[in-house]
Short mmCIF file of C-alpha atoms in Angstrom, two decimals:
data_model
loop_
_atom_site.label_atom_id
_atom_site.label_comp_id
_atom_site.label_asym_id
_atom_site.label_seq_id
_atom_site.Cartn_x
_atom_site.Cartn_y
_atom_site.Cartn_z
CA UNK A 160 -13.94 52.07 32.61
CA UNK A 161 -10.82 53.84 31.43
CA UNK A 162 -9.81 51.20 28.91
CA UNK A 163 -11.78 49.47 26.21
CA UNK A 164 -13.59 46.31 27.33
CA UNK A 165 -12.43 44.60 24.16
CA UNK A 166 -8.80 45.38 25.06
CA UNK A 167 -9.35 44.07 28.57
CA UNK A 168 -10.87 40.93 27.12
CA UNK A 169 -7.87 40.32 24.85
CA UNK A 170 -5.39 40.90 27.69
CA UNK A 171 -7.08 38.31 29.86
CA UNK A 172 -7.57 35.60 27.23
CA UNK A 173 -4.42 33.91 28.47
CA UNK A 174 -6.14 33.18 31.78
CA UNK A 175 -9.31 31.64 30.36
CA UNK A 176 -11.34 28.89 31.94
CA UNK A 177 -14.46 27.35 30.46
CA UNK A 178 -17.12 27.20 33.12
CA UNK A 179 -14.92 25.82 35.97
CA UNK A 180 -15.26 27.27 39.45
CA UNK A 181 -17.94 29.77 38.48
CA UNK A 182 -21.55 29.23 37.46
CA UNK A 183 -22.57 30.96 34.24
CA UNK A 184 -25.89 30.02 32.71
CA UNK A 185 -27.66 31.54 29.70
CA UNK A 186 -31.41 31.34 29.30
CA UNK A 187 -33.70 32.57 26.58
CA UNK A 188 -36.26 35.18 27.47
CA UNK A 189 -37.67 36.03 24.02
CA UNK A 190 -38.49 34.20 21.88
CA UNK A 191 -39.36 31.21 24.05
CA UNK A 192 -38.71 28.83 21.14
CA UNK A 193 -35.43 29.72 19.43
CA UNK A 194 -36.44 27.62 16.39
CA UNK A 195 -39.22 30.16 15.71
CA UNK A 196 -36.80 33.08 15.42
CA UNK A 197 -37.63 35.45 12.55
CA UNK A 198 -35.96 38.40 10.86
CA UNK A 199 -36.85 41.65 12.63
CA UNK A 200 -37.80 39.87 15.86
CA UNK A 201 -36.44 40.92 19.25
CA UNK A 202 -34.10 38.37 20.85
CA UNK A 203 -33.42 38.69 24.58
CA UNK A 204 -30.90 36.55 26.45
CA UNK A 205 -30.44 36.21 30.20
CA UNK A 206 -27.15 35.26 31.86
CA UNK A 207 -27.43 34.05 35.44
CA UNK A 208 -24.29 34.09 37.60
CA UNK A 209 -23.48 33.61 41.27
CA UNK A 210 -21.15 36.63 41.38
CA UNK A 211 -21.55 40.37 40.83
CA UNK A 212 -18.29 41.34 39.20
CA UNK A 213 -19.59 42.37 35.79
CA UNK A 214 -20.08 40.34 32.61
CA UNK A 215 -19.23 40.48 28.94
CA UNK A 216 -21.46 39.46 26.06
CA UNK A 217 -19.66 38.02 23.02
CA UNK A 218 -21.05 36.98 19.65
CA UNK A 219 -19.46 34.21 17.57
CA UNK A 220 -20.62 34.50 13.97
CA UNK A 221 -21.21 31.57 11.63
CA UNK A 222 -17.61 31.78 10.38
CA UNK A 223 -16.29 31.30 13.92
CA UNK A 224 -15.12 34.90 14.45
CA UNK A 225 -15.65 36.44 17.91
CA UNK A 226 -17.18 39.91 18.25
CA UNK A 227 -17.32 41.92 21.46
CA UNK A 228 -20.82 43.28 22.10
CA UNK A 229 -20.96 44.85 25.55
CA UNK A 230 -19.49 44.87 29.05
CA UNK A 231 -21.98 45.29 31.91
CA UNK A 232 -20.27 46.40 35.12
CA UNK A 233 -21.31 45.43 38.64
CA UNK A 234 -22.99 48.83 38.98
CA UNK A 235 -25.16 48.23 35.89
CA UNK A 236 -23.14 50.44 33.55
CA UNK A 237 -23.09 49.16 29.96
CA UNK A 238 -20.18 49.86 27.62
CA UNK A 239 -20.58 48.78 24.00
CA UNK A 240 -18.01 48.43 21.26
CA UNK A 241 -15.92 51.56 20.77
CA UNK A 242 -16.57 52.71 24.37
CA UNK A 243 -20.08 53.70 23.38
CA UNK A 244 -22.79 53.97 26.03
CA UNK A 245 -25.56 52.92 23.64
CA UNK A 246 -25.89 50.75 20.56
CA UNK A 247 -28.24 50.85 17.58
CA UNK A 248 -28.40 47.05 17.52
CA UNK A 249 -28.22 45.93 21.15
CA UNK A 250 -29.52 46.70 24.62
CA UNK A 251 -27.94 45.56 27.88
CA UNK A 252 -28.78 45.80 31.58
CA UNK A 253 -28.15 44.15 34.96
CA UNK A 254 -30.57 43.11 37.68
CA UNK A 255 -28.97 41.60 40.80
CA UNK A 256 -27.01 38.60 39.46
CA UNK A 257 -28.78 38.58 36.09
CA UNK A 258 -27.13 40.14 33.01
CA UNK A 259 -29.42 40.76 30.04
CA UNK A 260 -28.62 41.22 26.36
CA UNK A 261 -31.25 42.09 23.76
CA UNK A 262 -30.86 42.10 19.98
CA UNK A 263 -33.33 44.80 18.97
CA UNK A 264 -34.12 43.53 15.47
CA UNK A 265 -32.62 40.18 14.53
CA UNK A 266 -30.93 39.95 11.11
CA UNK A 267 -28.86 37.25 9.37
CA UNK A 268 -25.79 39.19 10.54
CA UNK A 269 -26.76 38.34 14.14
CA UNK A 270 -26.80 34.57 13.56
CA UNK A 271 -24.31 32.47 15.52
CA UNK A 272 -23.53 31.65 19.16
CA UNK A 273 -23.78 34.03 22.12
CA UNK A 274 -21.53 33.71 25.16
CA UNK A 275 -21.71 35.29 28.60
CA UNK A 276 -18.16 35.85 29.89
CA UNK A 277 -17.08 36.87 33.38
CA UNK A 278 -13.70 37.97 34.75
CA UNK A 279 -13.25 36.71 38.30
CA UNK A 280 -10.02 36.37 40.32
CA UNK A 281 -7.94 37.07 37.20
CA UNK A 282 -9.65 34.20 35.41
CA UNK A 283 -11.98 34.49 32.42
CA UNK A 284 -15.00 32.17 32.46
CA UNK A 285 -17.17 31.36 29.46
CA UNK A 286 -20.74 30.15 29.60
CA UNK A 287 -21.95 27.45 27.22
CA UNK A 288 -22.83 29.00 23.87
CA UNK A 289 -26.43 29.82 23.04
CA UNK A 290 -27.07 29.30 19.28
CA UNK A 291 -29.39 31.72 17.53
CA UNK A 292 -30.11 30.82 13.91
CA UNK A 293 -32.86 31.65 11.50
CA UNK A 294 -34.93 28.71 10.23
CA UNK A 295 -33.63 27.17 7.02
CA UNK A 296 -35.89 28.02 4.12
CA UNK A 297 -36.77 24.98 2.04
CA UNK A 298 -37.72 25.18 -1.61
CA UNK A 299 -41.25 23.92 -2.13
CA UNK A 300 -41.61 21.61 -5.09
CA UNK A 301 -44.21 22.70 -7.63
CA UNK A 302 -47.57 21.10 -7.08
CA UNK A 303 -48.37 18.40 -9.61
CA UNK A 304 -51.86 18.85 -10.89
CA UNK A 305 -54.04 15.94 -11.91
CA UNK A 306 -54.91 15.18 -15.52
CA UNK A 307 -56.94 17.93 -17.10
CA UNK A 308 -60.39 16.88 -18.25
CA UNK A 309 -60.78 16.38 -21.95
CA UNK A 310 -62.71 19.02 -23.76
CA UNK A 311 -65.50 18.34 -26.22
CA UNK A 312 -63.38 19.40 -29.17
CA UNK A 313 -61.13 16.64 -30.48
CA UNK A 314 -57.63 17.73 -31.38
CA UNK A 315 -56.40 16.79 -34.81
CA UNK A 316 -53.35 14.51 -34.60
CA UNK A 317 -51.74 16.35 -37.51
CA UNK A 318 -51.55 19.53 -35.46
CA UNK A 319 -49.16 17.98 -32.96
CA UNK A 320 -45.47 18.57 -33.43
CA UNK A 321 -43.79 15.30 -34.49
CA UNK A 322 -40.86 13.92 -32.60
CA UNK A 323 -37.62 14.72 -34.52
CA UNK A 324 -36.15 11.25 -33.96
CA UNK A 325 -39.35 9.56 -35.00
CA UNK A 326 -39.55 11.76 -38.10
CA UNK A 327 -35.98 10.88 -39.03
CA UNK A 328 -36.66 7.16 -38.60
CA UNK A 329 -39.73 7.41 -40.83
CA UNK A 330 -37.67 9.18 -43.51
CA UNK A 331 -35.00 6.45 -43.37
CA UNK A 332 -37.65 3.77 -43.68
CA UNK A 333 -39.14 5.56 -46.67
CA UNK A 334 -35.78 5.72 -48.49
CA UNK A 335 -35.08 2.09 -47.65
CA UNK A 336 -38.40 1.10 -49.18
CA UNK A 337 -37.58 3.07 -52.32
CA UNK A 338 -34.15 1.41 -52.73
CA UNK A 339 -35.62 -2.06 -52.22
CA UNK A 340 -38.94 -1.97 -54.06
CA UNK A 341 -38.02 0.17 -57.07
CA UNK A 342 -35.29 -2.23 -58.34
CA UNK A 343 -37.49 -5.18 -57.53
CA UNK A 344 -40.38 -3.72 -59.48
CA UNK A 345 -38.03 -2.95 -62.38
CA UNK A 346 -36.77 -6.52 -62.38
CA UNK A 347 -40.34 -7.81 -62.39
CA UNK A 348 -41.17 -5.61 -65.40
CA UNK A 349 -38.11 -6.88 -67.28
CA UNK A 350 -39.08 -10.47 -66.57
CA UNK A 351 -42.62 -9.80 -67.72
CA UNK A 352 -41.38 -8.16 -70.92
CA UNK A 353 -39.01 -11.07 -71.56
CA UNK A 354 -41.86 -13.49 -71.02
CA UNK A 355 -44.11 -11.63 -73.46
CA UNK A 356 -41.36 -11.54 -76.09
CA UNK A 357 -40.69 -15.26 -75.62
CA UNK A 358 -44.37 -16.10 -76.05
CA UNK A 359 -44.61 -14.00 -79.21
CA UNK A 360 -41.51 -15.60 -80.72
CA UNK A 361 -42.77 -19.05 -79.90
CA UNK A 362 -46.08 -18.39 -81.65
CA UNK A 363 -44.32 -17.14 -84.81
CA UNK A 364 -42.08 -20.20 -84.86
CA UNK A 365 -45.09 -22.50 -84.68
CA UNK A 366 -46.77 -20.75 -87.58
CA UNK A 367 -43.70 -21.13 -89.79
CA UNK A 368 -43.42 -24.80 -88.99
CA UNK A 369 -47.07 -25.33 -89.79
CA UNK A 370 -46.73 -23.67 -93.25
CA UNK A 371 -43.72 -25.81 -94.15
CA UNK A 372 -45.61 -29.08 -93.54
CA UNK A 373 -48.36 -28.16 -95.99
#
């Protein structure tokens, strides 16, 4: 190819069709279960067509941006981004009407949808997208252990740290008791003293009256 496949792709976007008139089908080769995809694993995709006019592989990342990966010609010549013949991340080949793309070592950067695209009769046909996503990691809740068996040694209740609110309430109750009972006790003492004085005075008055009668 004399021109860049990415440039050819952009020039023909105005003549796009989505899977009408041409059969493009993507199948997984490895892994067999896409939900078991792991970082560092090899991912191989197979695009089956009914024509031999060459095919593009395009990656749509998780943000929705399209990235050209490779163009595989009808004579099995692969041209990667930047007109490179090889890629450090991808491999591509053609066998009859099958176009293969392999992600050598899958990373989070490779997550998204993969499309097989074919230019035929000046029309650009897209296959249905093949999603390839890493499993979502879930945070495991800490395991709740059962009650620990009591040891033979009994803990002293005084060693436990008191609750601040409870301690404050106890202090308030203590001061309330002081303000209530101290005046009450004082009043009781005054009444008792007054009673003693009254009794003493009454006894003296009786003695005087008794002396006067004699």
